[in-house]
CSV table of C-alpha atoms in Angstrom, one decimal:
chain,number,residue,atom,x,y,z
G,1,MET,CA,87.6,82.7,98.2
G,2,ASN,CA,89.5,79.6,99.9
G,3,LYS,CA,93.2,80.1,100.3
G,4,ASP,CA,94.1,76.8,99.0
G,5,LYS,CA,91.7,77.7,95.8
G,6,LEU,CA,93.4,81.1,95.5
G,7,ASN,CA,96.8,79.6,95.6
G,8,ALA,CA,95.9,77.2,92.9
G,9,LEU,CA,94.6,80.0,90.6
G,10,ILE,CA,97.5,81.7,91.0
G,11,THR,CA,99.8,79.1,90.0
G,12,LEU,CA,97.6,78.5,86.7
G,13,LEU,CA,98.1,82.2,86.1
G,14,GLY,CA,101.7,81.5,85.3
G,15,ASP,CA,100.7,79.0,82.6
G,16,ARG,CA,101.9,80.1,79.3
G,17,ASP,CA,98.9,78.5,77.6
G,18,ASP,CA,96.3,81.2,77.6
G,19,ASP,CA,93.5,78.5,77.7
G,20,VAL,CA,94.7,77.6,81.1
G,21,SER,CA,95.5,81.2,82.3
G,22,TYR,CA,92.4,83.1,81.1
G,23,PRO,CA,89.9,80.7,83.1
G,24,ALA,CA,91.8,81.1,86.1
G,25,MET,CA,91.9,85.0,85.6
G,26,ALA,CA,88.0,84.8,85.1
G,27,GLU,CA,87.5,82.8,88.1
G,28,MET,CA,89.5,85.3,90.4
G,29,LEU,CA,87.7,88.4,89.2
G,30,ARG,CA,84.2,86.6,89.8
G,31,HIS,CA,85.1,87.6,93.6
G,32,ASP,CA,84.4,91.1,94.4
G,33,ALA,CA,87.4,92.9,95.4
G,34,SER,CA,85.7,94.8,98.6
G,35,GLU,CA,84.7,91.2,99.9
G,36,ASP,CA,87.7,89.1,99.2
G,37,GLY,CA,90.6,91.5,99.3
G,38,LEU,CA,91.5,90.8,95.4
G,39,ASP,CA,93.0,94.2,95.2
G,40,GLY,CA,95.3,93.3,97.8
G,41,VAL,CA,96.3,90.2,96.2
G,42,LEU,CA,96.8,91.8,92.9
G,43,ALA,CA,99.4,94.2,94.2
G,44,GLU,CA,101.4,91.3,95.7
G,45,LEU,CA,101.4,89.5,92.3
G,46,GLN,CA,102.9,92.3,90.9
G,47,GLU,CA,105.9,91.7,92.7
G,48,SER,CA,105.9,88.0,91.5
G,49,SER,CA,109.2,86.8,89.7
G,50,ALA,CA,107.1,85.1,86.8
G,51,PRO,CA,106.6,87.4,84.1
G,52,ASN,CA,103.0,85.8,83.1
G,53,VAL,CA,101.8,86.2,86.6
G,54,ARG,CA,102.7,89.9,86.6
G,55,ARG,CA,101.0,90.5,83.4
G,56,LYS,CA,98.1,88.8,84.2
G,57,SER,CA,97.9,90.7,87.5
G,58,HIS,CA,98.0,93.9,85.8
G,59,GLN,CA,95.3,92.9,83.3
G,60,MET,CA,93.2,92.2,86.2
G,61,GLN,CA,93.8,95.5,87.8
G,62,VAL,CA,92.8,97.4,84.9
G,63,ILE,CA,89.7,95.1,84.6
G,64,GLN,CA,88.9,96.3,88.5
G,65,LYS,CA,89.5,99.5,87.9
G,66,ILE,CA,87.0,99.5,85.1
G,67,ARG,CA,84.4,97.7,87.1
G,68,GLY,CA,84.8,100.2,90.0
G,69,LYS,CA,83.9,103.1,87.4
G,70,ARG,CA,81.3,101.2,86.3
G,71,ARG,CA,79.7,100.4,89.5
G,72,ARG,CA,80.1,103.9,90.9
G,73,PHE,CA,78.2,105.3,87.8
G,74,SER,CA,75.6,102.6,87.6
G,75,GLY,CA,74.8,103.1,91.3
G,76,ARG,CA,74.4,106.9,90.8
G,77,LEU,CA,71.8,106.3,88.2
G,78,GLY,CA,69.7,104.3,90.8
G,79,GLU,CA,69.6,107.3,93.1
G,80,ASN,CA,66.7,109.6,93.0
G,81,HIS,CA,68.6,112.8,93.1
G,82,PRO,CA,72.3,112.1,92.1
G,83,ASN,CA,75.0,114.5,91.8
G,84,LEU,CA,75.1,116.0,88.5
G,85,LEU,CA,78.5,117.1,88.5
G,86,GLN,CA,80.0,113.8,90.0
G,87,GLY,CA,77.8,111.8,87.5
G,88,LEU,CA,79.2,113.5,84.5
G,89,ALA,CA,82.7,113.3,85.9
G,90,GLU,CA,82.2,109.4,86.3
G,91,LEU,CA,80.9,109.0,82.8
G,92,HIS,CA,83.9,111.0,81.3
G,93,SER,CA,86.1,108.9,83.4
G,94,ILE,CA,84.5,105.6,81.7
G,95,TRP,CA,84.7,107.2,78.2
G,96,TYR,CA,88.3,107.9,78.8
G,97,ASP,CA,89.9,105.1,80.5
G,98,GLU,CA,93.3,106.8,81.3
G,99,VAL,CA,91.6,109.7,83.1
G,100,ASP,CA,91.4,110.2,86.7
G,101,TYR,CA,89.1,112.1,89.0
G,102,SER,CA,92.3,114.5,89.9
G,103,SER,CA,92.7,116.2,86.5
G,104,LEU,CA,88.8,116.7,86.3
G,105,LYS,CA,88.7,118.3,89.8
G,106,ASP,CA,91.5,120.6,88.8
G,107,LEU,CA,89.8,121.5,85.6
G,108,TRP,CA,86.4,122.2,87.5
G,109,GLY,CA,88.3,124.2,90.3
G,110,LEU,CA,89.9,126.4,87.5
G,111,THR,CA,86.6,126.8,86.0
G,112,VAL,CA,85.1,127.9,89.2
G,113,SER,CA,88.0,130.2,90.0
G,114,LYS,CA,87.4,132.0,86.9
G,115,SER,CA,83.6,132.1,87.7
G,116,ALA,CA,84.2,133.8,90.8
G,117,LYS,CA,85.1,137.2,89.7
G,118,PHE,CA,81.6,137.5,87.8
G,119,LYS,CA,80.0,136.8,91.1
G,120,PRO,CA,77.3,134.6,89.5
G,121,VAL,CA,74.6,135.0,92.4
G,122,THR,CA,71.9,136.0,89.6
G,123,PRO,CA,70.9,134.6,86.2
G,124,LYS,CA,72.1,137.6,84.7
G,125,ARG,CA,75.5,137.4,86.3
G,126,LEU,CA,75.7,133.9,85.5
G,127,GLY,CA,74.7,134.1,81.9
G,128,ARG,CA,77.5,136.8,81.6
G,129,CYS,CA,79.8,134.4,83.4
G,130,MET,CA,79.1,131.6,80.9
G,131,ARG,CA,79.6,134.1,77.9
G,132,GLU,CA,82.8,135.5,79.0
G,133,LEU,CA,84.2,132.1,79.8
G,134,GLY,CA,83.6,131.2,76.2
G,135,PHE,CA,81.0,128.3,76.7
G,136,ARG,CA,79.1,128.1,73.5
G,137,MET,CA,77.2,125.2,71.8
G,138,TYR,CA,77.9,123.1,69.0
G,139,GLU,CA,75.1,121.4,67.0
G,140,ASP,CA,74.0,118.1,68.7
G,141,ASN,CA,76.2,115.3,67.1
G,142,ILE,CA,76.5,112.0,68.6
G,143,GLN,CA,79.4,111.2,66.6
G,144,ASP,CA,81.3,113.7,68.5
G,145,PRO,CA,81.5,112.2,72.1
G,146,ASP,CA,83.8,115.3,73.4
G,147,LEU,CA,80.6,117.3,73.0
G,148,TYR,CA,79.0,115.1,75.7
G,149,CYS,CA,82.3,114.7,78.1
G,150,LEU,CA,82.8,116.9,80.6
G,151,GLY,CA,86.5,117.3,80.4
G,152,PRO,CA,86.7,118.5,76.7
G,153,VAL,CA,84.1,120.8,77.3
G,154,LEU,CA,85.4,122.5,80.1
G,155,GLU,CA,88.9,122.8,78.2
G,156,ASP,CA,87.6,124.0,75.1
G,157,GLY,CA,84.3,125.6,75.8
G,158,PHE,CA,82.6,123.9,73.1
G,159,GLY,CA,79.9,121.4,73.7
G,160,ALA,CA,76.4,119.9,73.3
G,161,ASP,CA,73.5,122.0,75.1
G,162,ILE,CA,73.0,119.5,77.8
G,163,LEU,CA,76.4,119.6,78.9
G,164,LEU,CA,76.7,123.6,78.8
G,165,ALA,CA,73.3,123.6,80.6
G,166,SER,CA,74.7,121.2,83.3
G,167,ILE,CA,77.9,123.0,83.7
G,168,ALA,CA,75.7,126.4,84.1
G,169,LEU,CA,73.6,125.0,86.6
G,170,GLU,CA,76.6,123.7,88.8
G,171,ILE,CA,78.5,126.8,88.5
G,172,GLY,CA,75.3,128.6,89.8
G,173,ARG,CA,75.0,126.2,92.5
G,174,GLY,CA,78.6,126.9,93.8
G,175,PHE,CA,77.4,130.5,94.4
G,176,GLY,CA,74.2,129.9,95.8
G,177,LEU,CA,71.9,130.0,92.7
G,178,ARG,CA,69.3,127.4,92.5
G,179,GLY,CA,67.9,126.2,89.3
G,180,THR,CA,67.1,123.1,87.2
G,181,VAL,CA,67.7,121.7,83.9
G,182,ILE,CA,64.8,122.1,81.5
G,183,ARG,CA,64.2,121.2,77.7
G,184,ALA,CA,62.0,123.3,75.4
G,185,ASN,CA,61.8,123.2,71.7
G,186,ASP,CA,64.2,120.6,71.8
G,187,ARG,CA,66.8,122.7,73.3
G,188,PHE,CA,68.4,122.3,77.0
G,189,ALA,CA,68.5,125.5,79.3
G,190,VAL,CA,68.5,126.0,82.9
G,191,LEU,CA,65.3,127.4,84.5
G,192,TYR,CA,65.5,129.9,87.3
G,193,THR,CA,62.2,131.1,89.2
G,194,SER,CA,61.4,133.5,91.8
G,195,THR,CA,58.3,134.9,93.3
G,196,GLY,CA,58.0,138.7,93.2
G,197,GLN,CA,55.2,140.8,95.0
G,198,GLN,CA,53.1,143.0,92.8
G,199,SER,CA,52.8,146.9,93.8
G,200,ASN,CA,49.2,146.3,95.0
G,201,THR,CA,49.7,144.3,98.3
G,202,VAL,CA,46.2,143.0,97.8
G,203,LYS,CA,47.0,140.8,95.0
G,204,PRO,CA,49.1,137.4,95.4
G,205,LYS,CA,52.9,136.9,94.5
G,206,ILE,CA,53.4,136.2,91.1
G,207,LEU,CA,56.0,133.5,89.6
G,208,ARG,CA,58.7,134.9,87.5
G,209,ALA,CA,60.5,132.3,85.4
G,210,ILE,CA,63.4,132.8,83.3
G,211,SER,CA,65.8,130.6,81.4
G,212,LEU,CA,69.5,130.6,80.3
G,213,SER,CA,70.9,128.8,77.3
G,214,SER,CA,73.7,129.1,74.8
G,215,GLU,CA,71.3,129.2,72.3
G,216,ASN,CA,70.3,132.8,73.4
G,217,ASP,CA,74.1,133.9,74.0
G,218,TRP,CA,73.3,133.2,77.9
G,219,ASN,CA,70.8,136.2,77.9
G,220,PRO,CA,68.2,135.8,80.6
G,221,LYS,CA,65.0,135.0,78.8
G,222,PRO,CA,61.5,135.2,80.3
G,223,ILE,CA,59.3,132.1,80.1
G,224,ASP,CA,55.5,133.1,79.6
G,225,ALA,CA,54.5,129.5,80.1
G,226,PRO,CA,56.9,127.6,82.5
G,227,THR,CA,54.3,124.8,82.6
G,228,ALA,CA,54.9,124.2,79.0
G,229,THR,CA,58.6,123.1,79.5
G,230,GLU,CA,60.0,119.8,80.4
G,231,VAL,CA,61.7,119.7,83.8
G,232,TRP,CA,64.5,117.3,83.8
G,233,SER,CA,65.9,115.8,87.1
G,234,THR,CA,69.7,115.3,87.5
G,235,ARG,CA,69.0,111.6,87.0
G,236,SER,CA,67.3,112.2,83.7
G,237,ALA,CA,70.2,114.4,82.5
G,238,LEU,CA,72.5,111.8,83.4
G,239,ARG,CA,70.6,109.0,81.9
G,240,TYR,CA,70.6,111.1,78.6
G,241,VAL,CA,74.3,112.0,78.3
G,242,ALA,CA,74.7,108.4,79.0
G,243,GLY,CA,72.4,107.2,76.3
G,244,ILE,CA,74.1,109.7,73.7
G,245,LEU,CA,77.3,108.1,74.6
G,246,PHE,CA,76.0,104.7,74.2
G,247,ALA,CA,74.6,105.6,70.6
G,248,ASN,CA,77.9,106.9,69.7
G,249,ALA,CA,79.7,103.8,70.7
G,250,VAL,CA,77.1,101.8,68.8
G,251,CYS,CA,77.9,103.7,65.8
G,252,SER,CA,81.5,103.5,66.1
G,253,GLU,CA,81.4,99.7,67.2
G,254,GLY,CA,83.1,100.2,70.1
G,255,PRO,CA,82.1,96.7,72.0
G,256,ARG,CA,83.5,97.4,75.4
G,257,TYR,CA,81.8,100.6,75.8
G,258,ILE,CA,78.5,99.4,74.5
G,259,GLN,CA,78.6,96.6,77.1
G,260,ILE,CA,79.8,98.9,80.0
G,261,LEU,CA,77.1,101.9,79.0
G,262,ALA,CA,74.3,99.3,78.4
G,263,SER,CA,75.0,97.8,82.0
G,264,CYS,CA,74.9,100.9,83.6
G,265,LEU,CA,71.7,102.1,82.0
G,266,ALA,CA,70.0,98.7,82.6
G,267,GLY,CA,71.3,98.5,86.2
G,268,ARG,CA,73.1,95.3,85.6
G,269,LYS,CA,75.9,94.2,88.1
G,270,GLU,CA,79.1,93.5,86.4
G,271,HIS,CA,78.8,89.7,86.7
G,272,GLU,CA,75.4,89.9,85.4
G,273,SER,CA,75.0,89.0,81.3
G,274,VAL,CA,73.6,91.6,79.0
G,275,ARG,CA,72.9,89.1,76.4
G,276,ASP,CA,69.1,89.7,76.5
G,277,ILE,CA,69.6,93.6,76.1
G,278,LEU,CA,72.3,93.6,73.4
G,279,PRO,CA,72.0,92.1,70.0
G,280,TYR,CA,74.7,89.7,68.6
G,281,PRO,CA,77.7,90.0,68.8
G,282,PHE,CA,77.9,92.7,71.4
G,283,GLY,CA,75.7,90.6,74.0
G,284,ALA,CA,78.0,87.7,73.2
G,285,ILE,CA,81.5,89.1,73.9
């Protein structure tokens, strides 16, 4: 942004008339922080002697922070194989504005630390770990967002099956256990497969598949026909959780969350309109 234009907009920020100051805010926010150093400008404005300038700069900092969260999560949904744990943490941070990643990192670190004593290097040990740590399923309810947010599930142990399956998957991965999220009979679980040699060495190796789920009290359950299950990628799992929270926002009439989550799911950038995908009045805000 041209320095003279920036200085002119900063001057307008101090105007007591919101009809003057808000358009100035909007114009400044049109320029991405990474390109124009807006974060540095806003930090300096926090030291301004003009109360209105300090207040408006704080508001813009909050907006920039929310945009940053939205940009990161939206970008993750665009990846072919996004990091599931990071995506769930980012989604939680979008839903709970004041939560930062450090608190979630501490919660996850504590969970992994508790898991270590069970040495969850096999599905059976992982199942025992999840059971002993108290992870259990509540019936799916889109009107209870805590069941779909990483922080509350890690704290209380109660969660929707998609969150519990994701947590089990990530705990297992931390100890070298490789699996994938699946959906069978409208329930989410974690699938583990291995090849075993039959006693007669002439016969080929056979595929053994078992699943872990909270519905089965985390006891390994053989799957006779693994091809009948739906294998979910981490991207699909993240989009599903984001979709549930979007539906919750619609039910609770949370316009800001509706716009943010709709933009992420649709792959829109922060400056792009959502009027063509959201009905009035949400798309007009």
